[in-house]
Amino acid sequence: MARYIRILSVDGGGIRGLLSASVLTALEQRLRAASGRPDARLADFFDFFAGTSTGGILTALYLLPDPEQHERARHAAEDVVRIYEECGGTVFQSTLWRKLRSGGGFLHKKFDAAGLEAGFEKHFGDARLKDLVRPCLITAYNVERGKAHFFTQHDARTRPGHDYYVRDVARATSAAPTFFPVALIRNDLDEPRPYIDGGVFANNPALCAFAEVCDLHPEAAPRDMVIFSVGTGQAPVRLDYNVVKDYGIMRWMAPLAEIMVSGASDTVDYQLRKLFAAARRDDHYLRINPALPEGGLPHPYIDDASPENVEALKALGRHTSESRQDLFDTLVEKLLEPEAQPRRRLAVFPRRLPWPFRAASGDA
């Protein structure tokens, strides 16, 4: 048993999730070598997972149970990269007519959800949220109730109305406005719920994961946790003052949306760095989020699934892993460090913290 509560968090970012998946493949290979377990999965080294949008899909793939051994994760990290490559071109396909009709996403959704849903059906089948092999949190936003929602494996196991098909959770967390239609899905009580992408409020879900683990494990503090947060690449929005100083609503729409998403992700990173630094545990919170090149490959667009961009995303993930050996050394050491005294695993039954520290995991 590991000394720390080990948390993996993955940002949103569409096809750029391939970058994250490549980084995590390199990490899994390092962990296998260091632990002497050549068939181990990421789920064997982390106690809690969190993901938004493409990060939520990755979380579900990493935690999907093996049909023969239900407590074991089905996919190795390299398998997940192959799944993303296979599905990316299908998901982000758009006919000329749809491009014209949607006005590039301004007038109508940019893509049909058929390819997305077919991929989820193929890879998740009838697996339920409660079947995932580790406690996890996947974000979405309920548009009818006007509130954030957190799909959680541990609540799905204990609370009626909180279990869903994994394919529907993946559909909900990735229903990016302007790209895909709103996801209307049903829980285990057959109640309809309309969701959009969790990136509208938590593109970086690492702080949500921290709060949820505190809820599940009330005695835990930063010294008892290790968080590895993986981004999908930084693409700073740089605007010339003389150009934007007189912008109105229409001109601000596109850059402002990007600024809000990247700014919120950076804020979460800032908050967690300060929390762990205050606890004198700077090396217990680690984040990788490489800068994307300006004007080159890979592109910052979340829907560019061209073969050239896919290869560039994977290459950047590999390069980032190789260039951050110091971070990987620290992380592997923390993830594998054995504890001197037995520690209880994450509780199955959540215990609630007082507001405002509570992470609301349901709509109710």
Coordinates of C-alpha atoms in Angstrom, one line a residue:
M1 CA 0.0 0.0 0.0
A2 CA 1.3 3.4 -0.9
R3 CA 2.0 6.1 1.7
Y4 CA 0.0 8.8 0.0
I5 CA -3.5 9.3 -1.5
R6 CA -2.5 9.5 -5.1
I7 CA -4.6 11.6 -7.4
L8 CA -4.5 11.9 -11.2
S9 CA -6.3 14.9 -12.9
V10 CA -6.6 15.5 -16.6
D11 CA -7.8 18.8 -18.3
G12 CA -10.2 19.2 -21.1
G13 CA -9.0 20.0 -24.6
G14 CA -10.7 17.9 -27.3
I15 CA -8.3 16.1 -29.6
R16 CA -5.4 17.6 -27.6
G17 CA -6.1 14.9 -25.1
L18 CA -3.7 12.9 -27.3
L19 CA -0.9 15.0 -25.8
S20 CA -2.1 14.1 -22.3
A21 CA -2.5 10.4 -23.2
S22 CA 1.1 10.3 -24.6
V23 CA 2.5 11.8 -21.4
L24 CA 0.5 9.3 -19.3
T25 CA 1.8 6.4 -21.5
A26 CA 5.3 7.5 -20.7
L27 CA 4.5 7.6 -17.0
E28 CA 2.9 4.2 -17.1
Q29 CA 6.0 2.7 -18.7
R30 CA 8.2 4.4 -16.1
L31 CA 6.0 3.0 -13.3
R32 CA 6.0 -0.5 -14.7
A33 CA 9.8 -0.5 -14.9
A34 CA 10.3 1.0 -11.4
S35 CA 7.8 -1.4 -9.8
G36 CA 8.8 -4.5 -11.7
R37 CA 5.2 -5.0 -12.8
P38 CA 5.2 -5.1 -16.7
D39 CA 1.5 -5.5 -17.0
A40 CA 0.4 -2.8 -14.5
R41 CA -2.1 -0.1 -15.4
L42 CA -2.3 3.5 -14.3
A43 CA -5.2 2.5 -12.0
D44 CA -2.7 0.4 -10.1
F45 CA -0.7 3.5 -9.1
F46 CA -3.4 6.1 -8.4
D47 CA -6.3 6.0 -5.9
F48 CA -8.5 8.8 -7.4
F49 CA -9.0 10.1 -10.9
A50 CA -10.6 13.3 -12.2
G51 CA -11.2 14.5 -15.7
T52 CA -13.0 17.2 -17.7
S53 CA -14.2 16.7 -21.3
T54 CA -11.4 14.8 -23.1
G55 CA -9.9 14.3 -19.6
G56 CA -13.2 12.8 -18.5
I57 CA -13.1 10.4 -21.5
L58 CA -9.5 9.5 -20.6
T59 CA -10.5 8.9 -17.0
A60 CA -13.3 6.5 -18.0
L61 CA -11.0 4.6 -20.4
Y62 CA -8.2 4.2 -17.8
L63 CA -10.8 2.9 -15.2
L64 CA -12.9 0.7 -17.4
P65 CA -13.0 -2.8 -15.9
D66 CA -11.5 -5.8 -17.6
P67 CA -14.4 -8.1 -18.5
E68 CA -12.6 -11.1 -17.1
Q69 CA -11.2 -9.5 -13.9
H70 CA -13.6 -6.8 -12.8
E71 CA -11.2 -5.2 -10.3
R72 CA -8.5 -4.7 -12.9
A73 CA -8.4 -1.9 -15.5
R74 CA -8.9 -3.1 -19.1
H75 CA -6.7 -0.7 -21.0
A76 CA -3.1 0.0 -20.8
A77 CA -2.2 3.7 -21.5
E78 CA -0.8 2.9 -25.0
D79 CA -4.2 1.3 -25.8
V80 CA -5.9 4.5 -25.0
V81 CA -3.6 6.4 -27.4
R82 CA -4.6 4.0 -30.2
I83 CA -8.3 4.4 -29.3
Y84 CA -8.0 8.2 -29.6
E85 CA -6.2 8.0 -32.9
E86 CA -8.9 5.6 -34.2
C87 CA -11.8 7.8 -33.1
G88 CA -10.5 11.3 -33.6
G89 CA -11.0 11.5 -37.4
T90 CA -14.5 10.1 -37.1
V91 CA -15.6 12.4 -34.3
F92 CA -14.4 15.6 -35.8
Q93 CA -15.7 15.0 -39.3
S94 CA -18.0 17.7 -40.9
T95 CA -19.5 17.9 -44.3
L96 CA -19.2 21.1 -46.3
W97 CA -23.0 21.7 -45.9
R98 CA -22.7 21.4 -42.1
K99 CA -19.8 23.8 -42.1
L100 CA -21.7 26.4 -44.1
R101 CA -24.9 25.9 -42.1
S102 CA -23.2 26.1 -38.7
G103 CA -21.1 29.2 -39.7
G104 CA -18.1 27.6 -38.1
G105 CA -20.1 27.0 -34.9
F106 CA -21.5 30.5 -34.6
L107 CA -25.0 29.6 -35.8
H108 CA -25.4 25.9 -35.1
K109 CA -23.4 23.0 -33.6
K110 CA -20.3 22.4 -35.6
F111 CA -20.4 18.6 -35.5
D112 CA -23.0 15.9 -35.4
A113 CA -22.8 13.7 -32.3
A114 CA -23.3 10.4 -34.2
G115 CA -19.5 9.7 -34.5
L116 CA -18.9 10.5 -30.9
E117 CA -21.7 8.4 -29.7
A118 CA -20.7 5.4 -31.9
G119 CA -17.2 5.5 -30.5
F120 CA -18.5 5.6 -26.9
E121 CA -20.9 2.7 -27.6
K122 CA -18.0 0.7 -29.1
H123 CA -15.5 1.2 -26.3
F124 CA -17.7 1.5 -23.2
G125 CA -20.6 -0.8 -24.1
D126 CA -23.0 -1.2 -21.2
A127 CA -20.5 -0.5 -18.4
R128 CA -21.9 1.6 -15.6
L129 CA -20.2 4.5 -13.7
K130 CA -20.3 2.3 -10.5
D131 CA -18.3 -0.4 -12.4
L132 CA -15.2 1.8 -12.8
V133 CA -12.3 0.4 -10.9
R134 CA -11.3 3.5 -8.8
P135 CA -13.1 6.4 -7.2
C136 CA -13.3 9.2 -9.7
L137 CA -14.9 12.6 -10.6
I138 CA -15.9 13.7 -14.1
T139 CA -17.4 17.1 -14.6
A140 CA -20.4 18.4 -16.6
Y141 CA -22.9 21.2 -16.4
N142 CA -26.7 20.7 -16.1
V143 CA -28.2 23.4 -18.3
E144 CA -31.8 23.1 -16.9
R145 CA -30.8 23.3 -13.3
G146 CA -28.1 25.9 -14.0
K147 CA -25.5 24.1 -11.8
A148 CA -22.3 22.2 -12.0
H149 CA -22.5 18.4 -11.8
F150 CA -19.8 15.9 -10.8
F151 CA -20.2 12.3 -11.9
T152 CA -18.6 10.2 -9.2
Q153 CA -18.0 6.5 -9.1
H154 CA -18.3 6.3 -5.3
D155 CA -21.7 8.1 -5.3
A156 CA -22.9 5.9 -8.1
R157 CA -22.3 2.8 -5.9
T158 CA -24.2 4.2 -2.9
R159 CA -26.8 6.8 -4.0
P160 CA -29.8 6.2 -6.2
G161 CA -30.0 8.6 -9.1
H162 CA -26.2 8.9 -9.4
D163 CA -25.4 6.0 -11.6
Y164 CA -25.2 6.3 -15.4
Y165 CA -23.9 4.4 -18.4
V166 CA -20.2 5.3 -18.8
R167 CA -20.9 6.1 -22.4
D168 CA -23.4 8.7 -21.3
V169 CA -21.1 10.2 -18.8
A170 CA -18.4 10.5 -21.6
R171 CA -21.0 12.1 -23.8
A172 CA -22.1 14.6 -21.2
T173 CA -18.6 15.8 -20.1
S174 CA -17.6 16.3 -23.8
A175 CA -20.7 18.1 -25.0
A176 CA -18.7 21.2 -25.9
P177 CA -21.0 24.2 -26.7
T178 CA -20.9 25.1 -30.4
F179 CA -19.1 21.8 -31.2
F180 CA -21.6 19.2 -30.2
P181 CA -25.3 19.2 -29.2
V182 CA -26.4 19.2 -25.6
A183 CA -26.3 15.7 -24.1
L184 CA -29.6 14.4 -22.8
I185 CA -28.9 11.3 -20.8
R186 CA -30.7 9.2 -18.2
N187 CA -29.6 8.0 -14.8
D188 CA -30.4 4.7 -13.1
L189 CA -33.8 6.0 -12.0
D190 CA -34.5 6.8 -15.7
E191 CA -34.6 10.5 -15.1
P192 CA -33.5 12.7 -18.0
R193 CA -30.7 15.1 -17.5
P194 CA -29.3 17.7 -20.0
Y195 CA -25.6 18.4 -19.8
I196 CA -22.8 20.3 -21.5
D197 CA -19.1 20.1 -21.3
G198 CA -17.6 20.5 -17.8
G199 CA -15.0 22.8 -19.3
V200 CA -17.4 25.7 -19.0
F201 CA -16.6 25.8 -15.3
A202 CA -13.7 23.4 -14.5
N203 CA -11.5 22.7 -17.5
N204 CA -8.7 21.9 -15.0
P205 CA -10.5 19.6 -12.4
A206 CA -7.5 19.2 -10.1
L207 CA -9.0 21.4 -7.3
C208 CA -12.3 19.6 -7.6
A209 CA -10.4 16.4 -7.1
F210 CA -8.7 17.8 -4.1
A211 CA -12.0 18.8 -2.5
E212 CA -13.6 15.5 -3.2
V213 CA -10.8 13.5 -1.7
C214 CA -11.0 15.7 1.4
D215 CA -14.7 14.9 1.5
L216 CA -14.0 11.2 1.2
H217 CA -11.0 11.2 3.5
P218 CA -11.7 14.0 6.1
E219 CA -8.5 13.4 8.1
A220 CA -6.3 13.9 5.0
A221 CA -4.2 17.0 4.5
P222 CA -1.8 18.1 1.6
R223 CA 1.0 16.2 3.3
D224 CA -1.0 13.0 2.8
M225 CA -1.7 13.5 -0.9
V226 CA 0.2 13.5 -4.2
I227 CA -1.6 15.2 -7.2
F228 CA -0.4 14.8 -10.7
S229 CA -2.2 17.3 -13.0
V230 CA -1.9 16.9 -16.8
G231 CA -2.9 19.7 -19.2
T232 CA -3.6 19.5 -22.9
G233 CA -1.1 22.2 -23.9
Q234 CA -1.0 25.9 -23.2
A235 CA -2.1 28.2 -26.0
P236 CA -1.9 31.8 -24.6
V237 CA -4.3 34.3 -26.1
R238 CA -2.2 37.3 -26.9
L239 CA -4.1 40.4 -28.1
D240 CA -2.8 43.7 -29.3
Y241 CA -4.2 46.6 -27.2
N242 CA -4.6 48.9 -30.2
V243 CA -6.7 46.2 -32.0
V244 CA -8.9 45.1 -29.1
K245 CA -9.4 48.3 -27.1
D246 CA -12.7 49.1 -28.8
Y247 CA -14.0 45.6 -29.3
G248 CA -17.8 45.0 -28.8
I249 CA -19.6 41.8 -27.8
M250 CA -19.3 40.0 -31.2
R251 CA -15.6 40.6 -31.5
W252 CA -14.9 39.6 -27.9
M253 CA -16.8 36.3 -28.0
A254 CA -14.2 34.0 -29.5
P255 CA -11.1 35.3 -27.6
L256 CA -12.9 35.9 -24.4
A257 CA -14.1 32.2 -24.3
E258 CA -10.5 31.0 -24.7
I259 CA -9.2 33.5 -22.1
M260 CA -11.8 32.4 -19.5
V261 CA -11.0 28.7 -20.0
S262 CA -7.2 29.1 -19.9
G263 CA -7.4 31.6 -17.1
A264 CA -9.5 29.4 -14.9
S265 CA -7.1 26.5 -15.5
D266 CA -4.1 28.7 -14.5
T267 CA -6.0 29.8 -11.4
V268 CA -6.5 26.2 -10.3
D269 CA -2.8 25.6 -10.8
Y270 CA -2.0 28.7 -8.8
Q271 CA -4.3 27.8 -5.9
L272 CA -3.0 24.3 -5.6
R273 CA 0.6 25.4 -5.7
K274 CA -0.1 27.8 -2.9
L275 CA -1.9 25.2 -0.8
F276 CA 0.8 22.7 -1.1
A277 CA 3.6 25.2 -0.6
A278 CA 1.9 26.4 2.6
A279 CA 1.9 22.8 3.8
R280 CA 5.7 22.6 2.9
R281 CA 4.9 19.9 0.4
D282 CA 5.7 21.6 -2.9
D283 CA 6.7 18.3 -4.5
H284 CA 3.3 16.7 -3.7
Y285 CA 1.6 18.7 -6.4
L286 CA 3.0 18.3 -9.9
R287 CA 1.7 19.6 -13.2
I288 CA 2.6 19.1 -16.8
N289 CA 1.1 21.4 -19.4
P290 CA 3.6 22.2 -22.2
A291 CA 3.3 25.3 -24.4
L292 CA 2.0 24.8 -27.9
P293 CA 4.1 26.4 -30.7
E294 CA 2.7 29.6 -32.1
G295 CA 2.0 29.2 -35.8
G296 CA 3.1 25.6 -36.1
L297 CA 2.1 22.0 -35.2
P298 CA 0.4 20.9 -33.1
H299 CA -2.4 23.5 -33.6
P300 CA -4.3 24.8 -30.5
Y301 CA -7.6 23.9 -32.1
I302 CA -9.4 21.2 -30.1
D303 CA -11.0 19.7 -33.3
D304 CA -8.0 19.4 -35.6
A305 CA -7.8 15.6 -35.9
S306 CA -5.7 15.7 -39.2
P307 CA -3.0 13.0 -39.3
E308 CA -0.3 15.7 -39.2
N309 CA -1.7 17.3 -36.1
V310 CA -2.3 13.9 -34.4
E311 CA 1.3 12.9 -34.9
A312 CA 2.5 16.4 -33.7
L313 CA 0.4 16.0 -30.5
K314 CA 1.9 12.6 -29.7
A315 CA 5.4 13.9 -30.5
L316 CA 5.0 16.8 -28.2
G317 CA 3.7 14.5 -25.4
R318 CA 6.8 12.3 -25.9
H319 CA 9.2 15.2 -26.0
T320 CA 7.6 16.7 -22.8
S321 CA 8.0 13.4 -21.0
E322 CA 11.6 13.1 -22.0
S323 CA 12.4 16.7 -21.1
R324 CA 10.8 16.5 -17.6
Q325 CA 12.7 13.6 -16.2
D326 CA 13.2 15.5 -12.9
L327 CA 9.4 15.8 -12.5
F328 CA 8.9 12.1 -13.5
D329 CA 11.6 10.9 -11.1
T330 CA 9.9 12.8 -8.2
L331 CA 6.4 11.6 -9.2
V332 CA 7.4 7.9 -9.6
E333 CA 9.1 8.0 -6.2
K334 CA 6.0 9.4 -4.5
L335 CA 3.6 7.1 -6.2
L336 CA 5.6 4.0 -5.3
E337 CA 6.8 5.1 -1.8
P338 CA 5.6 2.4 0.7
E339 CA 4.1 3.5 4.0
A340 CA 5.4 2.4 7.3
Q341 CA 2.0 2.1 9.0
P342 CA -1.1 0.7 7.3
R343 CA -3.4 3.4 6.0
R344 CA -7.1 3.0 5.1
R345 CA -8.0 3.2 1.5
L346 CA -10.4 5.9 0.3
A347 CA -13.8 5.4 1.9
V348 CA -16.6 4.1 -0.2
F349 CA -19.2 6.1 1.6
P350 CA -18.6 9.8 1.2
R351 CA -18.6 12.1 4.3
R352 CA -19.7 15.6 3.7
L353 CA -17.7 18.7 4.6
P354 CA -19.4 21.9 5.6
W355 CA -20.1 24.4 2.8
P356 CA -18.2 26.0 1.1
F357 CA -15.7 23.2 1.1
R358 CA -18.1 20.6 0.0
A359 CA -17.8 19.2 -3.6
A360 CA -21.4 18.8 -4.7
S361 CA -21.4 15.5 -6.6
G362 CA -25.0 15.5 -7.8
D363 CA -27.9 17.6 -9.1
A364 CA -30.1 16.9 -6.1

